[in-house]
PDB file of C-alpha atoms in Angstrom:
ATOM      1  CA  MET A  28     -22.183  -6.038  -8.605  1.00  0.00           C
ATOM      2  CA  ASP A  29     -25.388  -4.414  -9.849  1.00  0.00           C
ATOM      3  CA  HIS A  30     -27.431  -5.791  -6.957  1.00  0.00           C
ATOM      4  CA  TRP A  31     -24.897  -4.424  -4.462  1.00  0.00           C
ATOM      5  CA  GLN A  32     -25.007  -0.971  -6.023  1.00  0.00           C
ATOM      6  CA  GLU A  33     -28.804  -1.079  -5.886  1.00  0.00           C
ATOM      7  CA  GLU A  34     -28.668  -2.130  -2.236  1.00  0.00           C
ATOM      8  CA  ARG A  35     -26.254   0.690  -1.459  1.00  0.00           C
ATOM      9  CA  LEU A  36     -28.581   3.201  -3.155  1.00  0.00           C
ATOM     10  CA  ARG A  37     -31.560   1.944  -1.131  1.00  0.00           C
ATOM     11  CA  LEU A  38     -29.599   2.304   2.105  1.00  0.00           C
ATOM     12  CA  GLU A  39     -28.314   5.771   1.239  1.00  0.00           C
ATOM     13  CA  GLN A  40     -31.829   6.947   0.423  1.00  0.00           C
ATOM     14  CA  GLU A  41     -33.141   5.415   3.640  1.00  0.00           C
ATOM     15  CA  PHE A  42     -30.395   6.769   5.916  1.00  0.00           C
ATOM     16  CA  GLY A  43     -29.627   9.995   4.055  1.00  0.00           C
ATOM     17  CA  GLU A  44     -25.879   9.395   4.280  1.00  0.00           C
ATOM     18  CA  ARG A  45     -22.961   7.708   2.542  1.00  0.00           C
ATOM     19  CA  ILE A  46     -22.743   3.899   2.650  1.00  0.00           C
ATOM     20  CA  THR A  47     -19.500   2.161   1.743  1.00  0.00           C
ATOM     21  CA  LEU A  48     -19.039  -1.332   0.373  1.00  0.00           C
ATOM     22  CA  ASP A  49     -15.952  -2.951   1.856  1.00  0.00           C
ATOM     23  CA  ALA A  50     -14.394  -6.379   1.480  1.00  0.00           C
ATOM     24  CA  LEU A  51     -15.264  -8.648   4.383  1.00  0.00           C
ATOM     25  CA  THR A  52     -13.607 -11.706   2.827  1.00  0.00           C
ATOM     26  CA  GLY A  53     -11.266 -12.133  -0.100  1.00  0.00           C
ATOM     27  CA  PRO A  54     -11.793 -13.757  -3.491  1.00  0.00           C
ATOM     28  CA  ASN A  55      -9.730 -16.922  -3.021  1.00  0.00           C
ATOM     29  CA  GLY A  56     -11.768 -20.109  -3.154  1.00  0.00           C
ATOM     30  CA  LEU A  57     -14.792 -18.578  -4.865  1.00  0.00           C
ATOM     31  CA  ASP A  58     -16.819 -20.487  -7.439  1.00  0.00           C
ATOM     32  CA  ARG A  59     -17.858 -17.219  -9.130  1.00  0.00           C
ATOM     33  CA  GLU A  60     -16.271 -13.987 -10.277  1.00  0.00           C
ATOM     34  CA  PRO A  61     -15.219 -11.814  -7.323  1.00  0.00           C
ATOM     35  CA  TRP A  62     -16.971  -8.581  -6.482  1.00  0.00           C
ATOM     36  CA  ARG A  63     -15.123  -5.265  -6.063  1.00  0.00           C
ATOM     37  CA  ASP A  64     -15.110  -3.110  -2.978  1.00  0.00           C
ATOM     38  CA  ASP A  65     -14.990   0.684  -3.032  1.00  0.00           C
ATOM     39  CA  ALA A  66     -11.192   0.626  -3.054  1.00  0.00           C
ATOM     40  CA  GLY A  67     -11.197  -1.536  -6.181  1.00  0.00           C
ATOM     41  CA  GLY A  68     -10.047  -4.670  -4.387  1.00  0.00           C
ATOM     42  CA  GLU A  69     -11.459  -8.113  -5.136  1.00  0.00           C
ATOM     43  CA  ALA A  70     -13.858  -9.466  -2.543  1.00  0.00           C
ATOM     44  CA  GLY A  71     -15.708 -12.657  -1.745  1.00  0.00           C
ATOM     45  CA  TRP A  72     -18.315 -11.209   0.602  1.00  0.00           C
ATOM     46  CA  LEU A  73     -18.863  -7.475   0.963  1.00  0.00           C
ATOM     47  CA  ILE A  74     -20.054  -5.537   3.976  1.00  0.00           C
ATOM     48  CA  ALA A  75     -22.228  -2.415   3.685  1.00  0.00           C
ATOM     49  CA  GLN A  76     -21.482   0.057   6.455  1.00  0.00           C
ATOM     50  CA  ARG A  77     -22.029   3.713   7.226  1.00  0.00           C
ATOM     51  CA  LYS A  78     -19.057   5.863   6.254  1.00  0.00           C
ATOM     52  CA  LYS A  79     -19.530   7.923   9.433  1.00  0.00           C
ATOM     53  CA  GLY A  80     -20.904   5.119  11.593  1.00  0.00           C
ATOM     54  CA  HIS A  81     -19.445   2.240  13.556  1.00  0.00           C
ATOM     55  CA  ARG A  82     -16.982   0.455  11.235  1.00  0.00           C
ATOM     56  CA  HIS A  83     -15.663  -3.066  10.788  1.00  0.00           C
ATOM     57  CA  SER A  84     -12.215  -3.372  12.389  1.00  0.00           C
ATOM     58  CA  ALA A  85      -9.382  -5.707  13.343  1.00  0.00           C
ATOM     59  CA  ASP A  86     -11.026  -6.792  16.596  1.00  0.00           C
ATOM     60  CA  ASP A  87     -13.909  -8.297  14.569  1.00  0.00           C
ATOM     61  CA  VAL A  88     -11.499 -10.106  12.267  1.00  0.00           C
ATOM     62  CA  LEU A  89      -9.396 -11.495  15.094  1.00  0.00           C
ATOM     63  CA  THR A  90     -12.347 -12.555  17.233  1.00  0.00           C
ATOM     64  CA  ALA A  91     -13.629 -14.649  14.330  1.00  0.00           C
ATOM     65  CA  TRP A  92     -10.119 -15.941  13.613  1.00  0.00           C
ATOM     66  CA  TYR A  93      -9.612 -16.958  17.260  1.00  0.00           C
ATOM     67  CA  ALA A  94     -12.940 -18.771  17.256  1.00  0.00           C
ATOM     68  CA  LEU A  95     -11.848 -20.674  14.172  1.00  0.00           C
ATOM     69  CA  GLN A  96      -8.524 -21.482  15.834  1.00  0.00           C
ATOM     70  CA  VAL A  97      -9.945 -22.947  19.040  1.00  0.00           C
ATOM     71  CA  SER A  98     -13.136 -24.600  17.780  1.00  0.00           C
ATOM     72  CA  PRO A  99     -13.322 -27.637  15.534  1.00  0.00           C
ATOM     73  CA  ARG A 100     -15.426 -27.167  12.421  1.00  0.00           C
ATOM     74  CA  VAL A 101     -19.078 -26.935  13.450  1.00  0.00           C
ATOM     75  CA  THR A 102     -22.296 -26.916  11.452  1.00  0.00           C
ATOM     76  CA  GLU A 103     -23.871 -24.039  13.408  1.00  0.00           C
ATOM     77  CA  HIS A 104     -22.813 -21.298  15.772  1.00  0.00           C
ATOM     78  CA  LEU A 105     -24.286 -18.347  17.657  1.00  0.00           C
ATOM     79  CA  ASP A 106     -23.054 -14.754  17.501  1.00  0.00           C
ATOM     80  CA  LEU A 107     -24.174 -12.370  20.258  1.00  0.00           C
ATOM     81  CA  GLY A 108     -24.606  -8.649  19.581  1.00  0.00           C
ATOM     82  CA  THR A 109     -23.794  -9.286  15.955  1.00  0.00           C
ATOM     83  CA  GLY A 110     -23.911  -5.655  14.799  1.00  0.00           C
ATOM     84  CA  ILE A 111     -23.806  -5.438  11.016  1.00  0.00           C
ATOM     85  CA  GLY A 112     -22.689  -9.065  10.896  1.00  0.00           C
ATOM     86  CA  THR A 113     -18.920  -8.971  10.845  1.00  0.00           C
ATOM     87  CA  VAL A 114     -17.799 -11.512  13.481  1.00  0.00           C
ATOM     88  CA  GLY A 115     -20.653 -13.895  12.751  1.00  0.00           C
ATOM     89  CA  LEU A 116     -20.187 -13.827   8.981  1.00  0.00           C
ATOM     90  CA  LEU A 117     -16.408 -14.147   9.132  1.00  0.00           C
ATOM     91  CA  THR A 118     -16.812 -17.211  11.348  1.00  0.00           C
ATOM     92  CA  LEU A 119     -19.452 -18.565   8.990  1.00  0.00           C
ATOM     93  CA  TRP A 120     -17.043 -18.149   6.082  1.00  0.00           C
ATOM     94  CA  GLY A 121     -14.364 -20.069   7.953  1.00  0.00           C
ATOM     95  CA  MET A 122     -16.699 -22.910   8.913  1.00  0.00           C
ATOM     96  CA  GLY A 123     -17.494 -23.670   5.280  1.00  0.00           C
ATOM     97  CA  PRO A 124     -20.537 -23.744   3.000  1.00  0.00           C
ATOM     98  CA  ALA A 125     -22.513 -26.268   5.070  1.00  0.00           C
ATOM     99  CA  ALA A 126     -22.433 -24.144   8.233  1.00  0.00           C
ATOM    100  CA  ARG A 127     -25.266 -21.998   9.602  1.00  0.00           C
ATOM    101  CA  LEU A 128     -25.228 -18.864  11.755  1.00  0.00           C
ATOM    102  CA  THR A 129     -27.714 -17.747  14.397  1.00  0.00           C
ATOM    103  CA  CYS A 130     -27.337 -14.175  15.591  1.00  0.00           C
ATOM    104  CA  VAL A 131     -29.040 -11.465  17.635  1.00  0.00           C
ATOM    105  CA  GLU A 132     -28.730  -7.667  17.473  1.00  0.00           C
ATOM    106  CA  ALA A 133     -30.709  -4.986  19.304  1.00  0.00           C
ATOM    107  CA  GLN A 134     -29.540  -1.696  17.782  1.00  0.00           C
ATOM    108  CA  ALA A 135     -31.881  -0.690  14.944  1.00  0.00           C
ATOM    109  CA  ILE A 136     -29.410   0.781  12.416  1.00  0.00           C
ATOM    110  CA  SER A 137     -26.979  -2.115  12.765  1.00  0.00           C
ATOM    111  CA  TYR A 138     -29.800  -4.628  12.432  1.00  0.00           C
ATOM    112  CA  ARG A 139     -31.009  -2.892   9.255  1.00  0.00           C
ATOM    113  CA  LEU A 140     -27.509  -3.047   7.748  1.00  0.00           C
ATOM    114  CA  LEU A 141     -27.261  -6.697   8.775  1.00  0.00           C
ATOM    115  CA  GLN A 142     -30.335  -7.444   6.653  1.00  0.00           C
ATOM    116  CA  SER A 143     -28.706  -5.886   3.598  1.00  0.00           C
ATOM    117  CA  ASN A 144     -25.460  -7.737   4.218  1.00  0.00           C
ATOM    118  CA  LEU A 145     -27.276 -11.067   4.430  1.00  0.00           C
ATOM    119  CA  ASP A 146     -29.402 -10.472   1.357  1.00  0.00           C
ATOM    120  CA  ALA A 147     -26.785  -8.964  -0.950  1.00  0.00           C
ATOM    121  CA  ASN A 148     -24.214 -11.655  -0.061  1.00  0.00           C
ATOM    122  CA  GLY A 149     -26.802 -14.360  -0.768  1.00  0.00           C
ATOM    123  CA  LEU A 150     -26.649 -15.667   2.789  1.00  0.00           C
ATOM    124  CA  ARG A 151     -30.248 -15.320   3.949  1.00  0.00           C
ATOM    125  CA  ALA A 152     -30.905 -19.073   3.759  1.00  0.00           C
ATOM    126  CA  ARG A 153     -27.897 -19.805   6.006  1.00  0.00           C
ATOM    127  CA  VAL A 154     -28.559 -17.281   8.770  1.00  0.00           C
ATOM    128  CA  ASP A 155     -31.240 -17.055  11.462  1.00  0.00           C
ATOM    129  CA  CYS A 156     -31.210 -13.536  12.867  1.00  0.00           C
ATOM    130  CA  SER A 157     -33.361 -11.900  15.505  1.00  0.00           C
ATOM    131  CA  HIS A 158     -33.824  -8.248  16.457  1.00  0.00           C
ATOM    132  CA  GLY A 159     -33.647  -8.151  20.229  1.00  0.00           C
ATOM    133  CA  ASP A 160     -31.646  -7.798  23.423  1.00  0.00           C
ATOM    134  CA  LEU A 161     -29.172 -10.625  24.027  1.00  0.00           C
ATOM    135  CA  ARG A 162     -30.014 -10.447  27.749  1.00  0.00           C
ATOM    136  CA  ASP A 163     -33.504 -11.707  26.875  1.00  0.00           C
ATOM    137  CA  LEU A 164     -32.318 -14.378  24.454  1.00  0.00           C
ATOM    138  CA  ALA A 165     -33.819 -17.800  25.115  1.00  0.00           C
ATOM    139  CA  LEU A 166     -33.509 -19.917  21.976  1.00  0.00           C
ATOM    140  CA  GLY A 167     -34.104 -23.239  23.686  1.00  0.00           C
ATOM    141  CA  LYS A 168     -31.122 -24.839  21.965  1.00  0.00           C
ATOM    142  CA  ALA A 169     -27.386 -25.086  22.490  1.00  0.00           C
ATOM    143  CA  PHE A 170     -24.533 -24.342  20.103  1.00  0.00           C
ATOM    144  CA  PRO A 171     -21.014 -25.797  19.919  1.00  0.00           C
ATOM    145  CA  LEU A 172     -19.588 -22.305  19.399  1.00  0.00           C
ATOM    146  CA  VAL A 173     -20.703 -18.883  20.653  1.00  0.00           C
ATOM    147  CA  THR A 174     -18.926 -15.655  19.698  1.00  0.00           C
ATOM    148  CA  GLY A 175     -19.244 -12.050  20.806  1.00  0.00           C
ATOM    149  CA  SER A 176     -17.586  -8.652  20.645  1.00  0.00           C
ATOM    150  CA  PRO A 177     -19.109  -6.730  23.570  1.00  0.00           C
ATOM    151  CA  PRO A 178     -19.091  -2.944  23.861  1.00  0.00           C
ATOM    152  CA  TYR A 179     -15.878  -1.937  25.560  1.00  0.00           C
ATOM    153  CA  PHE A 180     -16.770   0.826  27.992  1.00  0.00           C
ATOM    154  CA  PRO A 181     -19.164   1.585  30.853  1.00  0.00           C
ATOM    155  CA  THR A 182     -21.071   4.825  30.354  1.00  0.00           C
ATOM    156  CA  SER A 183     -18.956   6.410  33.096  1.00  0.00           C
ATOM    157  CA  ALA A 184     -15.792   5.962  31.013  1.00  0.00           C
ATOM    158  CA  GLY A 185     -16.350   8.852  28.621  1.00  0.00           C
ATOM    159  CA  VAL A 186     -18.730  10.874  26.517  1.00  0.00           C
ATOM    160  CA  VAL A 187     -21.351   8.636  24.919  1.00  0.00           C
ATOM    161  CA  PRO A 188     -21.675   9.517  21.189  1.00  0.00           C
ATOM    162  CA  GLN A 189     -24.928  11.089  20.052  1.00  0.00           C
ATOM    163  CA  ASP A 190     -24.931   8.665  17.122  1.00  0.00           C
ATOM    164  CA  SER A 191     -26.990   5.677  18.325  1.00  0.00           C
ATOM    165  CA  GLN A 192     -25.025   3.060  16.395  1.00  0.00           C
ATOM    166  CA  LYS A 193     -21.647   4.288  17.645  1.00  0.00           C
ATOM    167  CA  ALA A 194     -22.982   4.657  21.175  1.00  0.00           C
ATOM    168  CA  HIS A 195     -24.322   1.098  21.422  1.00  0.00           C
ATOM    169  CA  ALA A 196     -21.249  -0.425  19.778  1.00  0.00           C
ATOM    170  CA  ARG A 197     -18.821   1.284  22.145  1.00  0.00           C
ATOM    171  CA  PHE A 198     -20.668   1.776  25.428  1.00  0.00           C
ATOM    172  CA  GLU A 199     -22.535  -0.643  27.693  1.00  0.00           C
ATOM    173  CA  LEU A 200     -26.056   0.640  27.065  1.00  0.00           C
ATOM    174  CA  ARG A 201     -27.608  -2.842  26.817  1.00  0.00           C
ATOM    175  CA  GLY A 202     -25.500  -4.978  29.091  1.00  0.00           C
ATOM    176  CA  ASP A 203     -21.791  -5.576  29.557  1.00  0.00           C
ATOM    177  CA  VAL A 204     -19.290  -8.373  29.109  1.00  0.00           C
ATOM    178  CA  SER A 205     -20.823 -10.343  31.976  1.00  0.00           C
ATOM    179  CA  ASP A 206     -24.207 -10.249  30.225  1.00  0.00           C
ATOM    180  CA  TYR A 207     -22.590 -11.661  27.089  1.00  0.00           C
ATOM    181  CA  ALA A 208     -21.118 -14.464  29.194  1.00  0.00           C
ATOM    182  CA  LYS A 209     -24.505 -15.184  30.809  1.00  0.00           C
ATOM    183  CA  ALA A 210     -26.190 -15.373  27.404  1.00  0.00           C
ATOM    184  CA  ALA A 211     -23.363 -17.575  26.143  1.00  0.00           C
ATOM    185  CA  VAL A 212     -23.482 -20.116  28.979  1.00  0.00           C
ATOM    186  CA  LYS A 213     -27.248 -20.418  28.526  1.00  0.00           C
ATOM    187  CA  HIS A 214     -26.748 -21.416  24.879  1.00  0.00           C
ATOM    188  CA  LEU A 215     -23.405 -23.244  24.975  1.00  0.00           C
ATOM    189  CA  ALA A 216     -23.450 -26.974  24.277  1.00  0.00           C
ATOM    190  CA  PRO A 217     -21.349 -29.392  26.342  1.00  0.00           C
ATOM    191  CA  GLY A 218     -17.812 -29.322  25.002  1.00  0.00           C
ATOM    192  CA  GLY A 219     -18.439 -26.019  23.241  1.00  0.00           C
ATOM    193  CA  TRP A 220     -16.405 -22.814  23.124  1.00  0.00           C
ATOM    194  CA  PHE A 221     -17.264 -19.201  23.916  1.00  0.00           C
ATOM    195  CA  VAL A 222     -14.900 -16.725  22.234  1.00  0.00           C
ATOM    196  CA  LEU A 223     -14.902 -12.960  22.698  1.00  0.00           C
ATOM    197  CA  CYS A 224     -12.671  -9.890  22.695  1.00  0.00           C
ATOM    198  CA  PHE A 225     -12.355  -7.127  25.268  1.00  0.00           C
ATOM    199  CA  PRO A 226      -9.902  -4.256  25.961  1.00  0.00           C
ATOM    200  CA  THR A 227      -6.637  -5.414  27.475  1.00  0.00           C
ATOM    201  CA  PRO A 228      -6.659  -2.736  30.223  1.00  0.00           C
ATOM    202  CA  GLN A 229      -9.997  -4.218  31.357  1.00  0.00           C
ATOM    203  CA  LYS A 230      -8.882  -7.836  31.091  1.00  0.00           C
ATOM    204  CA  GLN A 231      -9.771  -8.682  34.669  1.00  0.00           C
ATOM    205  CA  ARG A 232     -13.324  -7.423  34.220  1.00  0.00           C
ATOM    206  CA  ALA A 233     -13.782  -9.859  31.342  1.00  0.00           C
ATOM    207  CA  LEU A 234     -12.242 -12.746  33.299  1.00  0.00           C
ATOM    208  CA  ASP A 235     -14.499 -11.996  36.261  1.00  0.00           C
ATOM    209  CA  GLY A 236     -17.620 -11.822  34.073  1.00  0.00           C
ATOM    210  CA  ILE A 237     -16.777 -15.072  32.352  1.00  0.00           C
ATOM    211  CA  ALA A 238     -16.176 -16.825  35.687  1.00  0.00           C
ATOM    212  CA  ALA A 239     -19.341 -15.421  37.283  1.00  0.00           C
ATOM    213  CA  ALA A 240     -21.400 -16.929  34.464  1.00  0.00           C
ATOM    214  CA  GLY A 241     -20.076 -20.424  35.207  1.00  0.00           C
ATOM    215  CA  LEU A 242     -17.408 -20.564  32.536  1.00  0.00           C
ATOM    216  CA  ALA A 243     -13.633 -20.922  32.777  1.00  0.00           C
ATOM    217  CA  THR A 244     -11.176 -19.148  30.496  1.00  0.00           C
ATOM    218  CA  VAL A 245      -9.020 -21.822  28.881  1.00  0.00           C
ATOM    219  CA  LYS A 246      -6.674 -19.414  27.129  1.00  0.00           C
ATOM    220  CA  LEU A 247      -6.290 -15.808  26.150  1.00  0.00           C
ATOM    221  CA  ARG A 248      -4.159 -13.795  23.787  1.00  0.00           C
ATOM    222  CA  ASP A 249      -3.350 -10.090  23.785  1.00  0.00           C
ATOM    223  CA  VAL A 250      -3.360  -8.189  20.490  1.00  0.00           C
ATOM    224  CA  ILE A 251      -0.766  -5.474  19.872  1.00  0.00           C
ATOM    225  CA  PRO A 252      -1.803  -3.107  17.055  1.00  0.00           C
ATOM    226  CA  ARG A 253       1.763  -2.184  16.137  1.00  0.00           C
ATOM    227  CA  GLU A 254       5.217  -3.125  17.368  1.00  0.00           C
ATOM    228  CA  THR A 255       6.396  -0.979  20.304  1.00  0.00           C
ATOM    229  CA  LEU A 256       2.796  -0.169  21.340  1.00  0.00           C
ATOM    230  CA  PRO A 257       0.956  -1.740  24.298  1.00  0.00           C
ATOM    231  CA  ALA A 258      -1.708  -4.388  23.781  1.00  0.00           C
ATOM    232  CA  LEU A 259      -5.046  -2.917  22.728  1.00  0.00           C
ATOM    233  CA  PHE A 260      -7.483  -5.788  23.222  1.00  0.00           C
ATOM    234  CA  THR A 261      -7.454  -9.412  24.321  1.00  0.00           C
ATOM    235  CA  LEU A 262      -9.028 -12.542  22.841  1.00  0.00           C
ATOM    236  CA  PHE A 263     -10.600 -14.996  25.299  1.00  0.00           C
ATOM    237  CA  ALA A 264     -11.586 -18.636  24.765  1.00  0.00           C
ATOM    238  CA  SER A 265     -13.670 -20.272  27.498  1.00  0.00           C
ATOM    239  CA  ARG A 266     -15.665 -23.425  28.200  1.00  0.00           C
ATOM    240  CA  HIS A 267     -18.065 -24.722  30.827  1.00  0.00           C
ATOM    241  CA  ARG A 268     -16.215 -24.654  34.155  1.00  0.00           C
ATOM    242  CA  ASP A 269     -16.664 -28.366  34.882  1.00  0.00           C
ATOM    243  CA  GLU A 270     -14.902 -29.192  31.596  1.00  0.00           C
ATOM    244  CA  VAL A 271     -11.696 -27.347  32.480  1.00  0.00           C
ATOM    245  CA  ASP A 272      -9.107 -28.913  34.771  1.00  0.00           C
ATOM    246  CA  GLN A 273      -5.943 -27.057  33.750  1.00  0.00           C
ATOM    247  CA  PRO A 274      -4.591 -23.580  34.529  1.00  0.00           C
ATOM    248  CA  MET A 275      -5.390 -20.826  32.057  1.00  0.00           C
ATOM    249  CA  ILE A 276      -2.910 -20.534  29.186  1.00  0.00           C
ATOM    250  CA  VAL A 277      -1.612 -17.043  28.368  1.00  0.00           C
ATOM    251  CA  GLU A 278      -0.420 -17.131  24.771  1.00  0.00           C
ATOM    252  CA  GLU A 279       2.215 -14.926  23.198  1.00  0.00           C
ATOM    253  CA  PRO A 280       0.718 -11.651  21.948  1.00  0.00           C
ATOM    254  CA  LEU A 281      -0.348 -11.318  18.338  1.00  0.00           C
ATOM    255  CA  VAL A 282       1.213  -8.294  16.623  1.00  0.00           C
ATOM    256  CA  VAL A 283      -0.926  -6.810  13.835  1.00  0.00           C
ATOM    257  CA  ARG A 284       1.651  -4.523  12.246  1.00  0.00           C
ATOM    258  CA  GLU A 285       5.403  -4.209  12.273  1.00  0.00           C
ATOM    259  CA  GLU A 286       6.924  -0.907  13.385  1.00  0.00           C
ATOM    260  CA  SER A 287       7.136   0.112   9.710  1.00  0.00           C
ATOM    261  CA  GLY A 288       3.374  -0.225   9.362  1.00  0.00           C
ATOM    262  CA  ARG A 289       3.584  -3.379   7.279  1.00  0.00           C
ATOM    263  CA  LEU A 290       1.285  -6.218   8.350  1.00  0.00           C
ATOM    264  CA  SER A 291       3.049  -8.855  10.402  1.00  0.00           C
ATOM    265  CA  ALA A 292       3.517 -12.312   8.931  1.00  0.00           C
ATOM    266  CA  GLU A 293       0.933 -13.700  11.353  1.00  0.00           C
ATOM    267  CA  MET A 294      -1.672 -11.071  10.479  1.00  0.00           C
ATOM    268  CA  ALA A 295      -1.049 -11.684   6.783  1.00  0.00           C
ATOM    269  CA  SER A 296      -1.720 -15.358   7.485  1.00  0.00           C
ATOM    270  CA  VAL A 297      -4.986 -14.408   9.226  1.00  0.00           C
ATOM    271  CA  ARG A 298      -6.050 -12.497   6.115  1.00  0.00           C
ATOM    272  CA  ARG A 299      -5.178 -15.440   3.880  1.00  0.00           C
ATOM    273  CA  GLY A 300      -7.468 -17.560   6.013  1.00  0.00           C
ATOM    274  CA  PHE A 301     -10.319 -15.241   5.049  1.00  0.00           C
ATOM    275  CA  GLY A 302      -9.607 -15.490   1.337  1.00  0.00           C
ATOM    276  CA  PHE A 303      -7.292 -12.529   0.778  1.00  0.00           C
ATOM    277  CA  SER A 304      -4.036 -12.632  -1.166  1.00  0.00           C
ATOM    278  CA  ASP A 305      -0.839 -11.052   0.116  1.00  0.00           C
ATOM    279  CA  SER A 306       0.331  -7.726  -1.239  1.00  0.00           C
ATOM    280  CA  ALA A 307       3.236  -5.437  -0.478  1.00  0.00           C
ATOM    281  CA  ALA A 308       1.164  -3.830   2.265  1.00  0.00           C
ATOM    282  CA  HIS A 309      -0.164  -7.119   3.602  1.00  0.00           C
ATOM    283  CA  GLY A 310       2.945  -9.102   4.370  1.00  0.00           C
ATOM    284  CA  GLY A 311       3.694 -10.160   0.793  1.00  0.00           C
ATOM    285  CA  HIS A 312       7.053  -9.918  -0.939  1.00  0.00           C
TER     286      HIS A 312
END
């Protein structure tokens, strides 16, 4: 853990604010001693993030999980608008030690944190990252899997935060969901999958953007944060349009938490897939 604490100190001195170390994946399956996150929990990979910045959340976890559900195991994949690395690295974890990640991020603070998260997790040799706008991305190669978690809101939808990282993560300052789909189709191999998440109330906007790019949504799944509440966001899995000859499948919603606040059995299973053990709060008994 010493190298992580040193990395945290460097970031705090650079940013002048608190940086937390949080578990991105759990300890199960490691060939070394686990690290510890700030809450004292055992971790496989950690994620450094600003305490008052844009934070890792369930939509990242479930986007990566959905990608791992729909795609066969692949040796490389592309993550668009990767932020501090959460969706891309979770998918990389699930694809196994031989897999590689290519990713692109434009926002400066997130890209800086991404560098720390690659280095301190020992993943630099497995990840090709570029600092740039995904709308300009032209890698000249195709990937069997592309993932993305676009910003959710047009700038007209609310007050854009003064904090640059929060603003770019939440609002469409560098493109929208249709731009993610255009970048995906340009880099998606035949037979490949494009997986993303987007707010459920704006589901049609995502479907339209995916279709306009030349892709077809094969299936989608709403995510309900807690029993009795409406769906918060939706997971989409799409392919090249000429590869799809069946109607879109609408799957049963995934419920993250029971009404009591306890993780649902399915969400506990998702966590196990990322190396975490069950506990009383996580669907264990």
